[in-house]
PDB file of C-alpha atoms in Angstrom:
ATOM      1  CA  UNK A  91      19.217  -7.274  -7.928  1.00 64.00           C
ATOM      2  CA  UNK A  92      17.968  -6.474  -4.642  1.00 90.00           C
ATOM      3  CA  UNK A  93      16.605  -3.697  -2.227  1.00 97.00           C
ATOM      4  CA  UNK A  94      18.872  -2.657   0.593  1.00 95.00           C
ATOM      5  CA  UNK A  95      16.961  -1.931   4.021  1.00 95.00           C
ATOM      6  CA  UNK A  96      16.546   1.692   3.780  1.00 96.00           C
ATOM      7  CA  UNK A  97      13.543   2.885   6.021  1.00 97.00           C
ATOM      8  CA  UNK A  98      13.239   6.702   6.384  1.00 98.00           C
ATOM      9  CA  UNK A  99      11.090   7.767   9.310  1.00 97.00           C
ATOM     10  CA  UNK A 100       9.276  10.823  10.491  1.00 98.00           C
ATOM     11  CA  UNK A 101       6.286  11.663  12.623  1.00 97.00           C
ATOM     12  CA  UNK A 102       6.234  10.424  16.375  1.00 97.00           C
ATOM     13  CA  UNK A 103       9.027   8.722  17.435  1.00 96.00           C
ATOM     14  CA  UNK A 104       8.725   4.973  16.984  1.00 94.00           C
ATOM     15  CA  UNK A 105       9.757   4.238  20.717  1.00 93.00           C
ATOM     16  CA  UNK A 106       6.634   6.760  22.125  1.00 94.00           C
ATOM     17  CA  UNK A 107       3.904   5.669  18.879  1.00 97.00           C
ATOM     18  CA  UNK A 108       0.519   4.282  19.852  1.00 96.00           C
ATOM     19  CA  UNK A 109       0.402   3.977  15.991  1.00 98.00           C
ATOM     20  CA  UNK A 110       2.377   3.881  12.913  1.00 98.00           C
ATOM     21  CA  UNK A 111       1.779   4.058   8.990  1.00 98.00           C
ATOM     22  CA  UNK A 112       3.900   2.651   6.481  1.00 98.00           C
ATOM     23  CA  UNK A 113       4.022   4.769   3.037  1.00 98.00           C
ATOM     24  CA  UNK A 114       5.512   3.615   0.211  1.00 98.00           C
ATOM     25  CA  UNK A 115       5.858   5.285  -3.200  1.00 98.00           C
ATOM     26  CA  UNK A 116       5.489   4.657  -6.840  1.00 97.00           C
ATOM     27  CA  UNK A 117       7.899   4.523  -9.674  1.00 97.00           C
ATOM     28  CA  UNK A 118      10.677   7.290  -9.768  1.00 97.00           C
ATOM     29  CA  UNK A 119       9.458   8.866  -6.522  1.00 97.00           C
ATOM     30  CA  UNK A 120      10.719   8.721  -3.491  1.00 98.00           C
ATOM     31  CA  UNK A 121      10.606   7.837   0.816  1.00 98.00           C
ATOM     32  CA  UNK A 122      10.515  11.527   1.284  1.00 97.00           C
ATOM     33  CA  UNK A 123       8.002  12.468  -1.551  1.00 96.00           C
ATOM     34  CA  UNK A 124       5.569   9.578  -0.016  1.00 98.00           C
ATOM     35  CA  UNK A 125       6.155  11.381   3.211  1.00 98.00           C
ATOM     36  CA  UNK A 126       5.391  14.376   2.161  1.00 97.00           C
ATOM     37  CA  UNK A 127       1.319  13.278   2.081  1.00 97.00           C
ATOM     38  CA  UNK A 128       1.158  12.792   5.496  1.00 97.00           C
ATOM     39  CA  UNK A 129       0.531  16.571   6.011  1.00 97.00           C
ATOM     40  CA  UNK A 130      -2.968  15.940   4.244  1.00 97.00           C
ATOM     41  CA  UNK A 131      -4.079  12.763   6.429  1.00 98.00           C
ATOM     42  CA  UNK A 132      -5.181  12.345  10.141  1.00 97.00           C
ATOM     43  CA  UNK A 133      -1.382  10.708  11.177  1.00 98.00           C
ATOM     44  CA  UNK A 134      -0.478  13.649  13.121  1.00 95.00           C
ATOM     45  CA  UNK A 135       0.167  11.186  16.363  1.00 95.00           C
ATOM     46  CA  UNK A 136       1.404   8.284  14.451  1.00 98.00           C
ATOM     47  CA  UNK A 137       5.023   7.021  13.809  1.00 98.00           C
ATOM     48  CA  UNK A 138       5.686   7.631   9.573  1.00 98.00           C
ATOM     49  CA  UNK A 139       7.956   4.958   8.141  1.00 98.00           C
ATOM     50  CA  UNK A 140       8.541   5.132   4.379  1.00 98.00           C
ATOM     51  CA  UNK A 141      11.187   1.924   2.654  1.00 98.00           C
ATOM     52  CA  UNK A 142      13.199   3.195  -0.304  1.00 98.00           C
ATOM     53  CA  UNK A 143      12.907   1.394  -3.269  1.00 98.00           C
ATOM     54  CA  UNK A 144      16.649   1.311  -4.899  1.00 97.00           C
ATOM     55  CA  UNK A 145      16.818   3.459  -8.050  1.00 96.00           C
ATOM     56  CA  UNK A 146      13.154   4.656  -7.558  1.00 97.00           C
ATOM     57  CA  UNK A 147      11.423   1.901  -8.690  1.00 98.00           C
ATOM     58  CA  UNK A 148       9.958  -1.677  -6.841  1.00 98.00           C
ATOM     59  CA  UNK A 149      10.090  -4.052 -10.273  1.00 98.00           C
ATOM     60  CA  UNK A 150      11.563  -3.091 -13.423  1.00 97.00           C
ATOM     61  CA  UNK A 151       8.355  -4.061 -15.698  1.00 97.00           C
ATOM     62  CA  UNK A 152       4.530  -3.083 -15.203  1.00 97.00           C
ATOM     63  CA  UNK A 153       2.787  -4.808 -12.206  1.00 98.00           C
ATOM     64  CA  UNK A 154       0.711  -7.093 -14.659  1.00 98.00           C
ATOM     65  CA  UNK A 155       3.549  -8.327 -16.704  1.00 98.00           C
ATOM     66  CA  UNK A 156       4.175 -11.817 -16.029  1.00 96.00           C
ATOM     67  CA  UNK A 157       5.404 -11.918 -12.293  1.00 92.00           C
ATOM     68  CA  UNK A 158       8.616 -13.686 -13.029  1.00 95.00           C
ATOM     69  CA  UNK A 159       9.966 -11.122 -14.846  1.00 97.00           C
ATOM     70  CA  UNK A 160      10.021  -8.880 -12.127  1.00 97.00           C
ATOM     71  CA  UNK A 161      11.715 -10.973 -10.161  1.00 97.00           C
ATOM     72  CA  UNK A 162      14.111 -10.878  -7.911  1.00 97.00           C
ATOM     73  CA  UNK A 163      13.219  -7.279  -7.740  1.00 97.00           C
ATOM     74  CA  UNK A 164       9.694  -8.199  -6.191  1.00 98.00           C
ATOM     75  CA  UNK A 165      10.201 -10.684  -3.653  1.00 97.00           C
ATOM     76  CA  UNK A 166      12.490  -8.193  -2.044  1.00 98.00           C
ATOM     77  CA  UNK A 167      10.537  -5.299  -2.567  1.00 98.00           C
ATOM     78  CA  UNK A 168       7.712  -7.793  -0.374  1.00 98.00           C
ATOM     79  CA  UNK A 169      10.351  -8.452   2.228  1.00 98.00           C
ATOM     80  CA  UNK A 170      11.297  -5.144   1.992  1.00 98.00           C
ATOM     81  CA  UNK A 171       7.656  -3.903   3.482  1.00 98.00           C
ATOM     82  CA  UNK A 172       7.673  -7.413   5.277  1.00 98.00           C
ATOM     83  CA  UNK A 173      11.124  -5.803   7.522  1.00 98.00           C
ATOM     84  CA  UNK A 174       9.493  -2.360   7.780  1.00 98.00           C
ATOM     85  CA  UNK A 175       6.341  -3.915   9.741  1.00 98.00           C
ATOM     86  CA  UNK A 176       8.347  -6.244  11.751  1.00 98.00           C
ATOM     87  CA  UNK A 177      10.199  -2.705  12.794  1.00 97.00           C
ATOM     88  CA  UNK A 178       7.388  -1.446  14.044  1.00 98.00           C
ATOM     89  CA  UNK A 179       6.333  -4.389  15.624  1.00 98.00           C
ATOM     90  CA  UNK A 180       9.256  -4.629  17.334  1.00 97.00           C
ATOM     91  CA  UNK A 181       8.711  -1.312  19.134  1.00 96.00           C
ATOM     92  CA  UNK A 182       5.310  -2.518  20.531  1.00 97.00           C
ATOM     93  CA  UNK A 183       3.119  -1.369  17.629  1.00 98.00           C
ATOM     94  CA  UNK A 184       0.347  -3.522  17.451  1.00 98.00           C
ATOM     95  CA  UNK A 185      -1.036  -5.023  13.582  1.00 98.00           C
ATOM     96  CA  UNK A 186      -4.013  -3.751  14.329  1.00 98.00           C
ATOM     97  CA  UNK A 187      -2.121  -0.176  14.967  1.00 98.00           C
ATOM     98  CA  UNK A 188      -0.360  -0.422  11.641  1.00 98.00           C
ATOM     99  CA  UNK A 189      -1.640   1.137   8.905  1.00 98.00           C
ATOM    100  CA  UNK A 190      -0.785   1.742   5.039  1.00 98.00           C
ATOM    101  CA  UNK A 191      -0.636   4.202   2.695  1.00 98.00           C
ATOM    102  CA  UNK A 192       0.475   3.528  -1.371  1.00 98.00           C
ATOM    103  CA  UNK A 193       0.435   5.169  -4.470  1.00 98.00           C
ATOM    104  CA  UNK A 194       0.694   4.048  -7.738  1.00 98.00           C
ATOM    105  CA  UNK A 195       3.610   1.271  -8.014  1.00 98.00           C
ATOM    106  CA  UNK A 196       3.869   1.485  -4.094  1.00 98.00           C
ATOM    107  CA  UNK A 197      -0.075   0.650  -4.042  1.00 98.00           C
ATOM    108  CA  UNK A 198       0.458  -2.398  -6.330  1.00 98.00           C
ATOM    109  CA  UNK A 199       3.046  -3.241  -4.139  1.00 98.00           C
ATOM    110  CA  UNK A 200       0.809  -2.242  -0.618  1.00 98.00           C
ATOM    111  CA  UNK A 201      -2.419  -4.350  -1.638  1.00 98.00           C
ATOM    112  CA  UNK A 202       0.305  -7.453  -3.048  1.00 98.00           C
ATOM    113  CA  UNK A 203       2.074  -7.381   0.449  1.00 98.00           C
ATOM    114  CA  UNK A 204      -1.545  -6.997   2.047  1.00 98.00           C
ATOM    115  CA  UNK A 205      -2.687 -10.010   0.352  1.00 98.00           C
ATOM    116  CA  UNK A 206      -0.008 -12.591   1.394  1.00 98.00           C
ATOM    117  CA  UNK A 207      -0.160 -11.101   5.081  1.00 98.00           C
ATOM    118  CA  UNK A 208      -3.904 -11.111   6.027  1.00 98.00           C
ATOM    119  CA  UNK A 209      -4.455  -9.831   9.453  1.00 98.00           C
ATOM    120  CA  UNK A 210      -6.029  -7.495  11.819  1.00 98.00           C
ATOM    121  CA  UNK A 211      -4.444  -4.274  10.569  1.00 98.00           C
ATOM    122  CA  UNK A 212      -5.324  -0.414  11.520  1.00 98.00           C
ATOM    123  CA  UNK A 213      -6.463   0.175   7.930  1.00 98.00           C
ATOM    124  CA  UNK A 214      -5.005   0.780   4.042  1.00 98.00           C
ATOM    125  CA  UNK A 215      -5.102   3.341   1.267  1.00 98.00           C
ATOM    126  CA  UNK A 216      -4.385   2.583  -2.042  1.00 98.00           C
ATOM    127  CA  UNK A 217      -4.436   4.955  -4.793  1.00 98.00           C
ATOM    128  CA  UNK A 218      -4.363   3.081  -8.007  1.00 98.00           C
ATOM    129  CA  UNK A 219      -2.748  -0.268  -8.055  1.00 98.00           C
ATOM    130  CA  UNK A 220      -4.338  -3.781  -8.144  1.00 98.00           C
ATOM    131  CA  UNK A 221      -2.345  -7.274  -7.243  1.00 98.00           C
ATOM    132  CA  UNK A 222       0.325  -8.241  -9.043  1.00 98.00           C
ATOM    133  CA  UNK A 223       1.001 -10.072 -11.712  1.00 97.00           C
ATOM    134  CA  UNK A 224      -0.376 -11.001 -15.400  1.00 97.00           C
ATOM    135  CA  UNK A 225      -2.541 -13.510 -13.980  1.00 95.00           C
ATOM    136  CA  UNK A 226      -4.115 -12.876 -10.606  1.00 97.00           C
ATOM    137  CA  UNK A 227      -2.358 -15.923  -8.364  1.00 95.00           C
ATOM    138  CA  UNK A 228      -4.249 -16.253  -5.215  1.00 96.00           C
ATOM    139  CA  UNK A 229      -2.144 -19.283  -3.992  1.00 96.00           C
ATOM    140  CA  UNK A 230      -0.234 -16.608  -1.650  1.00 97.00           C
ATOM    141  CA  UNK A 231      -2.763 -14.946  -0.413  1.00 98.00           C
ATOM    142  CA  UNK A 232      -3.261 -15.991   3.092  1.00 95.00           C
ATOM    143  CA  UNK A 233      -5.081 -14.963   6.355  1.00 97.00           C
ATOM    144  CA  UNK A 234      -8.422 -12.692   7.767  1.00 98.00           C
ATOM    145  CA  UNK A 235      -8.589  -8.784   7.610  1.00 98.00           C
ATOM    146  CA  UNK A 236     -10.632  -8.906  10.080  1.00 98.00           C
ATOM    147  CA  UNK A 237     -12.735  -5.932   8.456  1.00 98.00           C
ATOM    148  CA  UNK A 238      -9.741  -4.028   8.537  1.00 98.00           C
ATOM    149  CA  UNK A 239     -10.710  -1.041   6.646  1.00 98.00           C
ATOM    150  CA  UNK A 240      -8.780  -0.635   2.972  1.00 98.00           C
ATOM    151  CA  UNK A 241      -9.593   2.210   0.511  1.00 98.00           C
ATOM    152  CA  UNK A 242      -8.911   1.895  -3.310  1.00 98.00           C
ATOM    153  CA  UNK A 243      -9.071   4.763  -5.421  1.00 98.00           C
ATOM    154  CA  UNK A 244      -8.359   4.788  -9.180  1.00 98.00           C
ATOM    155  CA  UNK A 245      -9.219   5.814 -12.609  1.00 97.00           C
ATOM    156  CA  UNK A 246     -10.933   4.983 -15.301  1.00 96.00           C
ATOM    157  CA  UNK A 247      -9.583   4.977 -17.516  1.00 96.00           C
ATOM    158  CA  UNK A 248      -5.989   4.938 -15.993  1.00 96.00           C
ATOM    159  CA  UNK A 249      -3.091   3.939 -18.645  1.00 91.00           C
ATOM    160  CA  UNK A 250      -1.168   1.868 -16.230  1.00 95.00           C
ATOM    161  CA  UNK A 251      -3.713   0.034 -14.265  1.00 97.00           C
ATOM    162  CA  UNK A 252      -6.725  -1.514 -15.787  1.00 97.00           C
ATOM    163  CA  UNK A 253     -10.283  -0.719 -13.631  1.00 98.00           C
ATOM    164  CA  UNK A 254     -10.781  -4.700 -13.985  1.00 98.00           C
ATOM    165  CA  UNK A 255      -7.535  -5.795 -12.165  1.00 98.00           C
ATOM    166  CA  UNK A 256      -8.942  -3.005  -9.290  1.00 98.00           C
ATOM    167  CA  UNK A 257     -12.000  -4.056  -8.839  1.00 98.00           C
ATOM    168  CA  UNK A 258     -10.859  -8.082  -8.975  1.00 98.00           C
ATOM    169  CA  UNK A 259      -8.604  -7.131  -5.968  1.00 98.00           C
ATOM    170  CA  UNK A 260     -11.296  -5.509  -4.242  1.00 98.00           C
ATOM    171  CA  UNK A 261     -13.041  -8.495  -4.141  1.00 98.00           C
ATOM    172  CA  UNK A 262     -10.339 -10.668  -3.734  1.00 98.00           C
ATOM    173  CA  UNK A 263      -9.999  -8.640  -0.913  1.00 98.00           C
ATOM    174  CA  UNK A 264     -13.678  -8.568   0.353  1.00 98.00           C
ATOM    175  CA  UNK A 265     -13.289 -12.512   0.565  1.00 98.00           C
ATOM    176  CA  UNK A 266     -10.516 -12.297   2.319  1.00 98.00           C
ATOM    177  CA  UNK A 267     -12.869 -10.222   5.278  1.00 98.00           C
ATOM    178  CA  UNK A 268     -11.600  -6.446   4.549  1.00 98.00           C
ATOM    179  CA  UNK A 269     -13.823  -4.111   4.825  1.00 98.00           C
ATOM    180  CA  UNK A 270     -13.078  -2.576   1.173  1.00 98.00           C
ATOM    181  CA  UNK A 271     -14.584   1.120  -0.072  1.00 98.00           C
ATOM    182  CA  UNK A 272     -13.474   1.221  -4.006  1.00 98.00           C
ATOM    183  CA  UNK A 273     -14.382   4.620  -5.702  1.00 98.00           C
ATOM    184  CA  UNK A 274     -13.292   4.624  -9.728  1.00 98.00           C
ATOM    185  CA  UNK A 275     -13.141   8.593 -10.679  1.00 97.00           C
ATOM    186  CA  UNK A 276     -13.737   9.055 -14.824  1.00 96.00           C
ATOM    187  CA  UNK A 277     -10.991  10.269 -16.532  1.00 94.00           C
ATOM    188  CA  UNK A 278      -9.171  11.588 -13.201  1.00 93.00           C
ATOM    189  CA  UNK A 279      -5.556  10.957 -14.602  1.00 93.00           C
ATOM    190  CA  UNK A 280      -2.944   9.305 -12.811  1.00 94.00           C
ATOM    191  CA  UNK A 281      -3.015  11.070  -9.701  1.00 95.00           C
ATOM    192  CA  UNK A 282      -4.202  11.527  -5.771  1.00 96.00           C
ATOM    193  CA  UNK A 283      -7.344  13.895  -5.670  1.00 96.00           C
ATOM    194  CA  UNK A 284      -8.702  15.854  -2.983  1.00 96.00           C
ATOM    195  CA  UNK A 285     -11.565  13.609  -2.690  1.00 97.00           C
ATOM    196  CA  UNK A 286      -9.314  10.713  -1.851  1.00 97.00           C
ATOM    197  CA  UNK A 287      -7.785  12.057   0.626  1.00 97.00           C
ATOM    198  CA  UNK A 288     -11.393  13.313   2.386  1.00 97.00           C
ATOM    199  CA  UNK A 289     -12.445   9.599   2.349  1.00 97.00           C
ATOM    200  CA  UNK A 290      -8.840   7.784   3.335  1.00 98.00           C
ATOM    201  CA  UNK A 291      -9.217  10.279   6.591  1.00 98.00           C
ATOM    202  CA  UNK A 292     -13.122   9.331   6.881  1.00 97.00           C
ATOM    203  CA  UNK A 293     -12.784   5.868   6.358  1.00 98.00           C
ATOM    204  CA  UNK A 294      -9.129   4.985   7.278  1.00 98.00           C
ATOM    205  CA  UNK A 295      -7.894   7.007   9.432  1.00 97.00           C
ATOM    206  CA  UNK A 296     -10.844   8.366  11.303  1.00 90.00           C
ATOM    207  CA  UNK A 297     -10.632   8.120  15.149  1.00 73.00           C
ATOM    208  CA  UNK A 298     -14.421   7.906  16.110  1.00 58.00           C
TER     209      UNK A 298
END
């Protein structure tokens, strides 16, 4: 009922890394299909770690059913991403060189993890996904983005995740001192676009 520690890596080597991005996928993909974006964004000099959810998938039920009843499989999905930044902390990445990238389930499960671990990161993209749970609990959510820069892009309509829970975690987010860019596409299907990518590399992962 629990996620073993299975980190795949690619990129720079973690030991040499100024930087590092943790992707993580969404239901029924995989570490290495995650990975496989990194050839469209500006991470050519970073350190790519992507956690493998076990069987494919971070929760067994949608991300707005009532929390409990994705539970255990949550909490250790959370400490899951929780181990994979204290990796690269533990190679001398700084949080405010760690960055995020999350699609889908993995972007529910990015912005949730974000949430309850507030800091100075590098920066965030997620591509449609909200916070978790049927009701939005913001007893966990702790700490100061410091404007860290996190991009949301979604769908409307988008059959798995409604354009309100979005744009209540953008703000959620905002108060929490992130410097959030949310762009809703109509009717763009449940997908990553070209012109998500263009603004994650713009906004996230720009080095001006």
């Amino acid at each position: 009922m629990s996620h073993s520690i299975n980190i795949k890596t690619a990129g720079q080597n973690l030991e040499q890394a100024k930087k590092a991005i943790i992707m993580i996928h969404g239901r029924g993909g995989s570490a290495e299909d995650i990975l496989g974006m990194s050839s469209y964004l500006h991470v050519d000099n970073y350190a790519l770690l992507a956690p493998q959810a076990e069987n494919h998938s971070w929760y067994p039920y949608s991300f707005i059913a009532p929390a409990q009843e994705n539970e255990p499989w949550l909490s250790s999905a959370i400490n899951l991403i929780d181990q994979t930044v204290k990796l690269a902390l533990d190679k001398g990445i700084l949080a405010e060189n760690i960055y995020f990238f999350g699609f889908s389930q993995g972007a529910c499960l990015t912005l949730e993890y974000l949430a309850r671990h507030a800091q100075h990161y590098g920066g965030a993209v997620a591509i449609i996904g909200g916070v978790i749970g049927e009701k939005i609990n913001r007893a966990p959510y702790v700490g100061d983005f410091a404007q860290t820069p996190i991009f949301l892009g979604t769908s409307d309509p988008d059959f798995h995740v409604p354009l309100e829970r979005v744009q209540d975690t953008a703000s959620i987010l905002e108060q929490m001192n992130a410097n959030v860019k949310l762009v809703v596409y109509q009717n763009a299907g449940h997908a990553i676009n070209r012109e998500e990518i263009d603004l994650a590399n713009e906004f996230v992962f720009s080095e001006i």
